[in-house]
Amino acid sequence: MPRKSAEETVRVEEEYDEESKDLEKGGTNIQEAVQIHHRREFHMSRMQKLSATNPLRLVVENGTRVASPSPLQHPPPRPFASPPRPLQHPPPRPFSSPPPLQHPPPRPFAAPSPLQHPPSSTSPSVSPPSQQPVPRSTPTPRQSVVTLNSRSYTNKISLFLFLVHIIIAIGLVGFLIFKGVQGLIEEGRVQRQEKDLLRYFLPQVEAASFLSITLAFLWQKAVRVWPKLTVHFIIWSSFGLTLSAGILLICFQRPATDGVGVLFIAFAIGNGLYACWVTQRTSFCSKIFIKALEPMSKFPDLNHPTYLMLGAGFLWMSFWILAVMGALNFYVPPLIIFALLLSLAWTAEVMRNVANLTVSRVIALYYLRGMQSITKFCFQRALSNNLGSACLGSLFVPAIEALRIVARGLNLIEGEDEFMFSCAHCCLNVMESIFKRGNGWAYVQIAAYGKGFVQASQDTWELFLKREMEQIVDSDITSAICFLTGVCSGSICVIVVAAWSATVHHRYTATLSVLAAFIGYLMVGALSLMTINNLVNPLYIIIMHSNNVINLEFFLIFLVVIG
């Protein structure tokens, strides 16, 4: 019995080996294989509807030697694998396999975009494509554009103080005009005095205003057409005209006019020394003017804010003169007139800086972004968002720059007195530290980036020091040219008004001479020529922010002229 069973076992193994060899050679009966395939497919299609723990499914699967897939892994491949069944997942990977009826696990790198097709499960694993470096995707231009369009108000406290001052000034001027009209109606000493002012004082002031506005247009035209000739003419004519005005006032031989004449002559002497000192820089200044005036053809309305400020200044000056006349019919006239004078100076300086901010923004956007901005919108921005910075800068910048020039002049005087030299050096260091926190170069960054006045001053001066441009900035005389242009206009107004006053009523000669000089400077030096100066200032800011062809030409001009 055992022997018989052993023989049967050997026979069964030999038959199995022959069938295996036939399978390897492809000799299997095709009809039988198809029947087996259909039968298994039939069983599996029925069994898929049953749960994995159903007894009937377990018995059938054990009979057909098909293991049910566990919920966590696929069955291992059979040695005699039949063709893949319709509802069966593809063979798993050697390390792991997903559960049935679940999507494959996500790829280790980022999913494809909607425009890309997902990779096939049968394709080999492909390494993720190399991505762009992170610095290229940083939105640096977007951040600068947002900064250029900042809508926040700058220096709100100074803006509030200026608005309060304007309200008080308008109320005071209106009240004083009312007092002046009241003095003209009532008979007495005040009436006679005001009539003399209307006859011998008001016409000269209005003439000085008209003359200064006419000179403002002429100076602008001359600088744009003949920049090189105009620079030389302004430097030396300011000396000659100031000296002529002083000599004319002394010739009247009155104490008041003699004192004013001496002041004019002293200023003329200093002006002449300055003209001799800066003669070697005039060629550089004229070339800077030529380079700065190039964008003017692209912005035909760039001078419109300046013209509007000139018209508003003339109207305010007319009401201001009437208020001065009315102050004679009120208490403490000298103190009221002095307060009106300070108010006029601050208002005129704010109007000048509004035009400064407008032109600076237009030119800065043109150089930094290549944009041709609308001047009207830049003017509205200067009157709203950046008006606080204009008010704060108008209070301190003129005094700071004047004191810095004086301190630098005293520091150049070397003498044997060590104490005086150390004091001058100490004053210069103090003024330099103050100048870093308040300078006229800040208006470009205020207009372009919407910064506060102090922050813009500090950032601008730090950039000057970082780029080692302090010497270039100190060598620039464009602002001095604008100042001397105002001095020329003021001296011309003094000569005309003083000669007129001495002819009709010599009592007001000294007062009208000082007032005419002040009006001539405000209308020309503070308002008109600032447009030309505001075209120059953005060039220095562009040099610090980029290295383009304009900057290269600018430095070449400087090296040729100065070096």
Coordinates of C-alpha atoms in Angstrom, one line a residue:
M1 CA 0.0 0.0 0.0
P2 CA 2.7 2.5 0.8
R3 CA 4.6 1.5 -2.2
K4 CA 1.5 2.0 -4.4
S5 CA 0.9 5.5 -3.0
A6 CA 4.6 6.3 -3.6
E7 CA 4.4 5.2 -7.2
E8 CA 1.2 7.3 -7.7
T9 CA 3.0 10.3 -6.2
V10 CA 5.9 9.9 -8.6
R11 CA 3.6 9.6 -11.6
V12 CA 1.7 12.8 -10.6
E13 CA 5.0 14.7 -10.3
E14 CA 6.2 13.5 -13.7
E15 CA 2.9 14.6 -15.3
Y16 CA 3.2 18.0 -13.5
D17 CA 6.8 18.4 -14.9
E18 CA 5.7 17.6 -18.4
E19 CA 2.8 20.1 -18.2
S20 CA 5.2 22.7 -16.9
K21 CA 7.6 22.1 -19.7
D22 CA 4.7 22.3 -22.2
L23 CA 3.6 25.6 -20.6
E24 CA 7.0 27.0 -21.0
K25 CA 7.1 25.9 -24.6
G26 CA 3.6 27.3 -25.3
G27 CA 2.0 23.9 -26.0
T28 CA -1.0 24.4 -23.8
N29 CA -4.4 23.7 -25.2
I30 CA -5.8 27.1 -26.1
Q31 CA -9.4 26.0 -25.8
E32 CA -8.8 24.5 -22.3
A33 CA -7.0 27.7 -21.2
V34 CA -9.8 29.9 -22.4
Q35 CA -12.3 27.8 -20.6
I36 CA -10.3 28.0 -17.4
H37 CA -10.0 31.7 -17.8
H38 CA -13.7 32.2 -18.3
R39 CA -14.5 30.1 -15.4
R40 CA -12.2 32.0 -13.1
E41 CA -13.4 35.3 -14.4
F42 CA -16.9 34.2 -13.8
H43 CA -16.1 33.3 -10.2
M44 CA -14.2 36.5 -9.5
S45 CA -16.9 38.7 -11.0
R46 CA -19.5 37.1 -8.8
M47 CA -17.2 37.1 -5.7
Q48 CA -16.4 40.8 -5.9
K49 CA -20.0 41.5 -4.8
L50 CA -19.5 39.6 -1.6
S51 CA -17.7 40.8 1.5
A52 CA -14.2 39.5 2.2
T53 CA -15.4 37.4 5.2
N54 CA -18.3 35.8 3.5
P55 CA -18.1 31.9 3.9
L56 CA -19.2 31.2 0.3
R57 CA -16.4 33.5 -1.0
L58 CA -13.9 31.8 1.3
V59 CA -14.9 28.3 0.1
V60 CA -14.8 29.2 -3.6
E61 CA -11.5 31.0 -3.3
N62 CA -9.9 28.1 -1.5
G63 CA -11.2 25.8 -4.3
T64 CA -9.8 27.9 -7.0
R65 CA -6.6 28.7 -5.1
V66 CA -7.1 32.5 -5.3
A67 CA -6.3 34.4 -2.2
S68 CA -8.6 37.3 -1.3
P69 CA -6.7 40.6 -1.1
S70 CA -6.4 42.0 2.3
P71 CA -7.4 45.6 2.8
L72 CA -3.8 46.6 3.3
Q73 CA -2.0 44.8 0.5
H74 CA -2.4 43.0 -2.8
P75 CA -1.9 39.3 -3.3
P76 CA 1.5 38.2 -4.5
P77 CA 1.6 37.2 -8.2
R78 CA 0.9 33.5 -9.1
P79 CA 3.5 31.6 -11.1
F80 CA 0.9 30.9 -13.7
A81 CA -0.7 34.3 -13.9
S82 CA -3.8 34.6 -16.1
P83 CA -4.5 37.8 -18.0
P84 CA -5.4 40.8 -15.8
R85 CA -9.0 40.8 -14.7
P86 CA -11.1 43.9 -15.3
L87 CA -11.8 44.9 -11.7
Q88 CA -8.4 44.0 -10.3
H89 CA -5.7 46.5 -9.6
P90 CA -2.3 46.2 -11.3
P91 CA 0.5 44.3 -9.6
P92 CA 1.8 46.2 -6.6
R93 CA 5.3 47.4 -6.2
P94 CA 7.7 45.3 -4.2
F95 CA 7.9 47.5 -1.1
S96 CA 4.2 48.4 -0.6
S97 CA 0.8 48.5 -2.3
P98 CA -2.2 50.7 -1.8
P99 CA -5.5 49.2 -0.6
P100 CA -8.1 48.2 -3.2
L101 CA -10.4 50.7 -4.8
Q102 CA -8.1 53.6 -3.6
H103 CA -6.1 56.1 -5.5
P104 CA -2.4 55.7 -5.6
P105 CA -0.4 57.7 -3.0
P106 CA 0.6 61.2 -4.0
R107 CA 4.0 61.8 -5.6
P108 CA 6.7 63.2 -3.3
F109 CA 7.0 66.3 -5.4
A110 CA 4.4 68.9 -6.3
A111 CA 1.3 67.8 -8.2
P112 CA 1.2 68.7 -11.9
S113 CA -0.6 71.8 -13.0
P114 CA -4.1 71.6 -14.6
L115 CA -2.5 71.9 -18.0
Q116 CA -0.3 68.9 -17.5
H117 CA -1.4 65.2 -17.7
P118 CA -0.7 63.0 -14.7
P119 CA 2.0 60.3 -15.2
S120 CA 0.8 56.8 -15.9
S121 CA 1.0 54.1 -13.2
T122 CA 2.9 51.8 -15.5
S123 CA 5.6 54.2 -16.5
P124 CA 8.8 54.2 -14.5
S125 CA 9.4 56.8 -11.8
V126 CA 10.8 60.0 -13.2
S127 CA 12.7 62.5 -11.0
P128 CA 10.9 65.8 -10.6
P129 CA 12.0 68.6 -13.0
S130 CA 14.3 71.2 -11.8
Q131 CA 12.5 74.3 -10.6
Q132 CA 13.3 78.0 -10.9
P133 CA 15.5 79.4 -8.2
V134 CA 13.7 81.3 -5.4
P135 CA 15.4 84.7 -6.0
R136 CA 14.0 85.0 -9.5
S137 CA 10.4 84.6 -8.2
T138 CA 10.7 87.4 -5.6
P139 CA 8.4 90.2 -6.6
T140 CA 10.9 93.0 -6.2
P141 CA 9.4 95.3 -8.9
R142 CA 5.9 94.8 -7.5
Q143 CA 7.0 96.0 -4.1
S144 CA 8.6 99.1 -5.5
V145 CA 5.5 99.9 -7.5
V146 CA 3.4 99.6 -4.4
T147 CA 5.8 101.9 -2.6
L148 CA 5.7 104.5 -5.3
N149 CA 1.9 104.5 -5.0
S150 CA 1.8 105.0 -1.3
R151 CA -1.5 106.7 -0.1
S152 CA -0.5 107.5 3.4
Y153 CA -0.3 111.1 4.7
T154 CA 3.1 112.2 5.8
N155 CA 4.0 114.4 8.8
K156 CA 0.4 114.9 9.9
I157 CA 1.3 117.1 12.9
S158 CA 3.0 119.7 10.7
L159 CA 0.1 119.5 8.3
F160 CA -2.4 120.2 11.1
L161 CA -0.3 123.1 12.3
F162 CA -0.1 124.6 8.8
L163 CA -3.8 124.3 8.3
V164 CA -4.5 126.0 11.6
H165 CA -2.0 128.7 10.6
I166 CA -3.8 129.2 7.3
I167 CA -7.2 129.6 9.0
I168 CA -5.8 132.1 11.5
A169 CA -3.9 134.0 8.7
I170 CA -7.0 134.2 6.5
G171 CA -9.1 135.4 9.5
L172 CA -6.5 138.0 10.5
V173 CA -6.0 139.3 7.0
G174 CA -9.8 139.6 6.6
F175 CA -10.1 141.4 9.9
L176 CA -7.3 143.8 9.1
I177 CA -8.7 144.6 5.7
F178 CA -12.0 145.4 7.5
K179 CA -10.1 147.7 9.9
G180 CA -8.4 149.4 6.9
V181 CA -11.7 150.1 5.3
Q182 CA -13.1 151.3 8.6
G183 CA -10.1 153.7 8.9
L184 CA -10.7 155.1 5.4
I185 CA -14.3 155.8 6.3
E186 CA -13.7 157.5 9.7
E187 CA -12.1 160.9 9.5
G188 CA -8.8 161.5 11.4
R189 CA -5.1 160.8 11.5
V190 CA -5.6 157.1 10.5
Q191 CA -7.6 158.1 7.4
R192 CA -4.9 160.5 6.2
Q193 CA -2.2 157.9 6.8
E194 CA -4.1 155.2 4.9
K195 CA -4.8 157.5 2.0
D196 CA -1.1 158.2 1.8
L197 CA -0.4 154.4 1.7
L198 CA -3.0 153.9 -1.0
R199 CA -1.4 156.7 -3.1
Y200 CA 2.3 156.2 -2.4
F201 CA 2.8 152.7 -1.0
L202 CA 0.3 150.3 -2.7
P203 CA 1.2 151.1 -6.3
Q204 CA 4.9 150.5 -5.8
V205 CA 4.2 147.1 -4.1
E206 CA 2.0 146.0 -6.9
A207 CA 4.5 147.2 -9.5
A208 CA 7.2 145.1 -7.7
S209 CA 4.9 142.0 -7.9
F210 CA 4.2 142.5 -11.6
L211 CA 7.9 143.1 -12.3
S212 CA 9.0 140.0 -10.4
I213 CA 6.5 137.8 -12.2
T214 CA 7.7 139.1 -15.5
L215 CA 11.3 138.5 -14.5
A216 CA 10.4 134.9 -13.4
F217 CA 9.2 134.0 -16.9
L218 CA 12.2 135.7 -18.5
W219 CA 14.7 133.8 -16.3
Q220 CA 13.0 130.4 -17.0
K221 CA 13.1 131.1 -20.7
A222 CA 16.8 132.1 -20.6
V223 CA 17.9 129.1 -18.6
R224 CA 16.1 126.7 -21.0
V225 CA 17.4 128.3 -24.2
W226 CA 20.9 129.5 -23.1
P227 CA 21.8 127.5 -20.0
K228 CA 25.6 128.0 -20.2
L229 CA 25.4 131.8 -20.8
T230 CA 22.7 132.3 -18.2
V231 CA 24.7 130.6 -15.4
H232 CA 27.6 132.9 -15.9
F233 CA 25.4 135.9 -16.2
I234 CA 23.4 135.2 -13.0
I235 CA 26.6 134.7 -10.9
W236 CA 28.2 138.0 -11.9
S237 CA 25.0 140.1 -12.5
S238 CA 23.8 139.3 -8.9
F239 CA 27.0 141.0 -7.6
G240 CA 26.7 144.0 -9.9
L241 CA 23.0 144.6 -9.3
T242 CA 23.2 144.2 -5.6
L243 CA 26.1 146.6 -5.5
S244 CA 24.2 149.1 -7.7
A245 CA 21.1 148.9 -5.4
G246 CA 23.2 149.6 -2.3
I247 CA 25.0 152.6 -3.9
L248 CA 21.6 154.0 -5.1
L249 CA 20.1 153.8 -1.6
I250 CA 23.2 155.5 0.0
C251 CA 22.9 158.3 -2.6
F252 CA 19.5 159.4 -1.1
Q253 CA 21.4 160.5 2.0
R254 CA 18.8 159.5 4.6
P255 CA 19.5 157.4 7.7
A256 CA 17.1 154.6 6.8
T257 CA 18.2 154.3 3.2
D258 CA 21.8 154.5 4.2
G259 CA 21.5 151.6 6.6
V260 CA 19.7 149.5 4.0
G261 CA 22.3 150.5 1.4
V262 CA 25.2 149.4 3.6
L263 CA 23.5 146.0 4.0
F264 CA 23.2 145.6 0.3
I265 CA 26.8 146.6 -0.3
A266 CA 28.0 144.1 2.3
F267 CA 26.0 141.3 0.7
A268 CA 27.4 142.3 -2.7
I269 CA 30.9 141.9 -1.4
G270 CA 30.2 138.4 -0.2
N271 CA 28.4 137.7 -3.4
G272 CA 31.5 138.7 -5.4
L273 CA 33.8 136.5 -3.4
Y274 CA 31.4 133.6 -3.9
A275 CA 31.4 134.3 -7.6
C276 CA 35.2 134.1 -7.7
W277 CA 35.2 130.9 -5.7
V278 CA 32.6 129.0 -7.9
T279 CA 33.8 130.1 -11.3
Q280 CA 35.4 126.7 -12.0
R281 CA 32.1 125.0 -11.3
T282 CA 30.0 127.0 -13.7
S283 CA 30.7 124.7 -16.7
F284 CA 29.7 121.7 -14.7
C285 CA 26.5 123.4 -13.5
S286 CA 25.5 124.4 -17.1
K287 CA 26.0 120.9 -18.3
I288 CA 23.9 119.6 -15.5
F289 CA 21.2 122.0 -16.5
I290 CA 21.4 120.8 -20.1
K291 CA 21.1 117.2 -19.0
A292 CA 18.2 117.9 -16.5
L293 CA 16.2 119.9 -19.1
E294 CA 16.0 116.9 -21.6
P295 CA 12.7 115.5 -20.2
M296 CA 11.0 118.9 -20.5
S297 CA 9.9 118.2 -24.0
K298 CA 8.0 115.1 -22.9
F299 CA 6.1 117.0 -20.3
P300 CA 4.7 120.2 -21.8
D301 CA 2.5 120.9 -18.7
L302 CA 5.3 120.5 -16.2
N303 CA 5.5 124.3 -15.6
H304 CA 1.7 124.6 -14.9
P305 CA 1.9 124.0 -11.2
T306 CA 4.6 126.7 -10.9
Y307 CA 2.5 129.2 -12.9
L308 CA -0.5 128.4 -10.6
M309 CA 1.7 129.0 -7.6
L310 CA 2.8 132.3 -9.0
G311 CA -0.8 133.4 -9.6
A312 CA -1.9 132.3 -6.1
G313 CA 1.2 134.1 -4.7
F314 CA 0.3 137.3 -6.4
L315 CA -3.3 137.3 -5.2
W316 CA -2.2 136.5 -1.6
M317 CA 0.4 139.3 -1.8
S318 CA -2.3 141.8 -2.8
F319 CA -4.5 140.9 0.1
W320 CA -1.4 140.8 2.4
I321 CA -0.5 144.4 1.5
L322 CA -4.1 145.6 2.3
A323 CA -3.8 143.8 5.6
V324 CA -0.6 145.6 6.4
M325 CA -2.3 148.9 5.7
G326 CA -5.2 147.9 8.0
A327 CA -2.7 147.0 10.7
L328 CA -2.0 150.7 11.2
N329 CA -5.5 151.1 12.5
F330 CA -5.0 148.4 15.2
Y331 CA -3.0 147.8 18.3
V332 CA 0.8 147.2 18.1
P333 CA 1.2 147.6 14.3
P334 CA 5.0 146.6 14.2
L335 CA 4.3 143.2 15.9
I336 CA 1.3 142.5 13.7
I337 CA 3.3 143.4 10.5
F338 CA 6.1 141.1 11.7
A339 CA 3.7 138.2 12.2
L340 CA 2.2 138.8 8.8
L341 CA 5.7 138.8 7.3
L342 CA 6.5 135.4 8.9
S343 CA 3.2 134.0 7.7
L344 CA 3.9 135.2 4.2
A345 CA 7.4 133.6 4.2
W346 CA 6.1 130.2 5.4
T347 CA 3.2 130.2 3.0
A348 CA 5.5 131.1 0.0
E349 CA 8.0 128.4 1.0
V350 CA 5.2 125.8 1.2
M351 CA 3.9 126.8 -2.2
R352 CA 7.4 126.5 -3.5
N353 CA 7.8 123.0 -2.1
V354 CA 4.5 121.9 -3.4
A355 CA 5.8 122.7 -6.9
N356 CA 9.0 121.0 -5.9
L357 CA 7.2 117.8 -5.0
T358 CA 5.1 117.8 -8.1
V359 CA 8.1 118.2 -10.5
S360 CA 10.2 115.7 -8.5
R361 CA 7.6 113.0 -8.7
V362 CA 7.1 113.4 -12.4
I363 CA 10.8 113.3 -13.1
A364 CA 11.5 110.5 -10.6
L365 CA 8.9 108.3 -12.1
Y366 CA 10.2 109.0 -15.5
Y367 CA 13.8 108.0 -14.6
L368 CA 13.0 105.2 -12.2
R369 CA 10.1 103.5 -14.0
G370 CA 10.1 105.1 -17.5
M371 CA 6.5 106.4 -16.8
Q372 CA 5.1 109.6 -18.3
S373 CA 3.0 110.7 -15.4
I374 CA 0.2 113.2 -15.6
T375 CA 1.3 116.4 -13.9
K376 CA -2.1 117.2 -12.6
F377 CA -2.3 113.9 -10.6
C378 CA 1.2 114.5 -9.2
F379 CA 0.1 118.0 -8.2
Q380 CA -3.0 116.7 -6.5
R381 CA -0.8 114.2 -4.6
A382 CA 1.6 117.0 -3.5
L383 CA -1.4 119.0 -2.2
S384 CA -2.8 116.1 -0.2
N385 CA -0.6 113.2 0.8
N386 CA 2.8 115.0 0.9
L387 CA 1.6 118.4 2.0
G388 CA 2.7 117.7 5.6
S389 CA 6.3 117.1 4.6
A390 CA 6.3 120.3 2.5
C391 CA 5.1 122.2 5.6
L392 CA 7.7 120.7 7.9
G393 CA 10.5 121.2 5.4
S394 CA 9.5 124.8 4.8
L395 CA 10.0 125.6 8.4
F396 CA 13.5 124.3 8.9
V397 CA 15.3 123.6 5.6
P398 CA 16.1 127.3 4.7
A399 CA 17.5 128.0 8.2
I400 CA 19.4 124.8 8.3
E401 CA 21.0 125.2 4.9
A402 CA 21.9 128.9 5.6
L403 CA 23.5 128.0 9.0
R404 CA 25.4 125.1 7.4
I405 CA 26.9 127.5 4.8
V406 CA 27.9 129.9 7.5
A407 CA 29.5 127.1 9.6
R408 CA 31.4 125.8 6.6
G409 CA 32.7 129.3 5.9
L410 CA 33.9 129.8 9.4
N411 CA 35.6 126.5 9.4
L412 CA 37.6 127.5 6.4
I413 CA 39.1 130.4 8.3
E414 CA 42.3 129.2 10.0
G415 CA 43.9 131.5 12.5
E416 CA 46.1 131.4 15.5
D417 CA 43.2 131.5 17.9
E418 CA 42.7 127.8 18.7
F419 CA 39.6 128.4 20.8
M420 CA 37.8 130.2 18.0
F421 CA 38.8 127.5 15.5
S422 CA 37.6 124.7 17.8
C423 CA 34.3 126.5 18.3
A424 CA 33.8 126.9 14.5
H425 CA 34.7 123.2 14.0
C426 CA 32.2 122.2 16.8
C427 CA 29.4 124.3 15.2
L428 CA 30.1 122.7 11.8
N429 CA 29.8 119.2 13.3
V430 CA 26.5 120.2 15.0
M431 CA 25.1 121.7 11.7
E432 CA 26.2 118.6 9.8
S433 CA 24.3 116.3 12.2
I434 CA 21.2 118.5 11.9
F435 CA 21.6 118.7 8.1
K436 CA 21.5 114.9 7.9
R437 CA 18.0 114.9 9.4
G438 CA 16.7 117.9 7.4
N439 CA 17.9 118.8 3.9
G440 CA 16.4 119.8 0.6
W441 CA 17.4 116.5 -1.1
A442 CA 14.6 114.7 0.9
Y443 CA 11.8 116.1 -1.4
V444 CA 12.7 113.6 -4.1
Q445 CA 12.1 110.6 -1.9
I446 CA 9.1 112.2 -0.3
A447 CA 7.5 112.6 -3.8
A448 CA 8.6 109.2 -5.1
Y449 CA 8.2 106.9 -2.1
G450 CA 5.8 108.8 0.2
K451 CA 8.3 108.9 3.1
G452 CA 8.2 111.4 6.0
F453 CA 10.5 114.4 5.9
V454 CA 13.0 113.3 8.5
Q455 CA 13.1 109.7 7.3
A456 CA 13.6 110.8 3.7
S457 CA 16.4 113.2 4.8
Q458 CA 18.2 110.4 6.7
D459 CA 17.9 107.8 3.9
T460 CA 19.0 110.2 1.2
W461 CA 22.1 111.3 3.1
E462 CA 23.0 107.8 4.0
L463 CA 22.8 106.9 0.4
F464 CA 25.1 109.8 -0.4
L465 CA 27.6 108.6 2.1
K466 CA 27.3 105.0 1.0
R467 CA 27.9 105.9 -2.7
E468 CA 30.7 108.4 -1.7
M469 CA 28.8 111.2 -3.4
E470 CA 29.1 113.8 -0.6
Q471 CA 31.7 115.7 -2.5
I472 CA 29.6 115.7 -5.7
V473 CA 26.6 117.0 -3.8
D474 CA 28.6 119.7 -2.1
S475 CA 30.0 120.7 -5.5
D476 CA 26.6 121.3 -7.0
I477 CA 25.6 124.9 -7.2
T478 CA 22.2 124.7 -8.9
S479 CA 20.3 125.7 -5.8
A480 CA 22.8 128.6 -5.3
I481 CA 22.1 129.7 -8.9
C482 CA 18.3 129.7 -8.1
F483 CA 19.0 131.8 -5.0
L484 CA 21.2 134.3 -6.9
T485 CA 18.5 134.6 -9.5
G486 CA 16.1 135.7 -6.8
V487 CA 18.7 138.1 -5.6
C488 CA 19.1 139.6 -9.1
S489 CA 15.3 140.0 -9.4
G490 CA 15.1 141.5 -5.9
S491 CA 17.8 144.0 -6.7
I492 CA 16.1 145.0 -9.9
C493 CA 12.9 145.6 -8.0
V494 CA 14.7 147.6 -5.4
I495 CA 16.3 149.9 -8.0
V496 CA 12.9 150.5 -9.7
V497 CA 10.9 150.9 -6.6
A498 CA 13.5 153.0 -4.7
A499 CA 13.8 155.4 -7.6
W500 CA 10.0 155.7 -7.9
S501 CA 9.5 156.2 -4.2
A502 CA 12.2 158.8 -3.9
T503 CA 10.6 160.8 -6.6
V504 CA 7.0 160.8 -5.3
H505 CA 7.3 160.2 -1.6
H506 CA 10.8 159.7 0.0
R507 CA 9.3 158.8 3.4
Y508 CA 8.6 155.2 2.3
T509 CA 11.8 154.6 0.3
A510 CA 13.6 152.4 2.8
T511 CA 10.5 150.3 3.7
L512 CA 9.5 149.8 0.1
S513 CA 13.1 148.9 -0.9
V514 CA 13.2 146.0 1.7
L515 CA 9.7 144.9 0.8
A516 CA 10.5 145.0 -3.0
A517 CA 13.7 142.9 -2.5
F518 CA 11.6 140.3 -0.5
I519 CA 8.9 140.1 -3.1
G520 CA 11.4 139.8 -5.9
Y521 CA 13.2 137.0 -4.2
L522 CA 10.0 135.1 -3.3
M523 CA 8.4 135.3 -6.8
V524 CA 11.6 134.3 -8.7
G525 CA 14.1 132.5 -6.5
A526 CA 11.5 130.7 -4.4
L527 CA 8.8 129.9 -6.9
S528 CA 9.9 130.3 -10.5
L529 CA 13.4 128.9 -10.8
M530 CA 12.6 126.0 -8.5
T531 CA 11.2 124.1 -11.5
I532 CA 14.7 124.1 -13.0
N533 CA 16.3 123.1 -9.7
N534 CA 13.8 120.3 -9.2
L535 CA 14.8 118.8 -12.5
V536 CA 18.4 118.5 -11.2
N537 CA 17.7 116.9 -7.8
P538 CA 16.2 113.6 -9.1
L539 CA 19.4 113.0 -11.1
Y540 CA 21.4 112.4 -8.0
I541 CA 18.7 110.1 -6.6
I542 CA 18.8 108.1 -9.8
I543 CA 22.5 107.7 -9.6
M544 CA 22.2 106.1 -6.2
H545 CA 19.4 103.7 -7.2
S546 CA 20.6 102.4 -10.5
N547 CA 23.5 102.2 -12.9
N548 CA 22.3 103.1 -16.3
V549 CA 23.5 105.2 -19.2
I550 CA 22.3 108.5 -17.7
N551 CA 24.4 107.9 -14.6
L552 CA 27.4 107.0 -16.6
E553 CA 27.2 110.2 -18.7
F554 CA 26.6 112.2 -15.5
F555 CA 29.8 110.8 -13.8
L556 CA 31.8 111.3 -17.0
I557 CA 30.8 115.0 -17.1
F558 CA 31.8 115.4 -13.5
L559 CA 35.2 113.7 -14.0
V560 CA 36.0 115.8 -17.1
V561 CA 35.0 119.1 -15.5
I562 CA 36.1 118.7 -11.9
G563 CA 38.9 116.1 -12.3

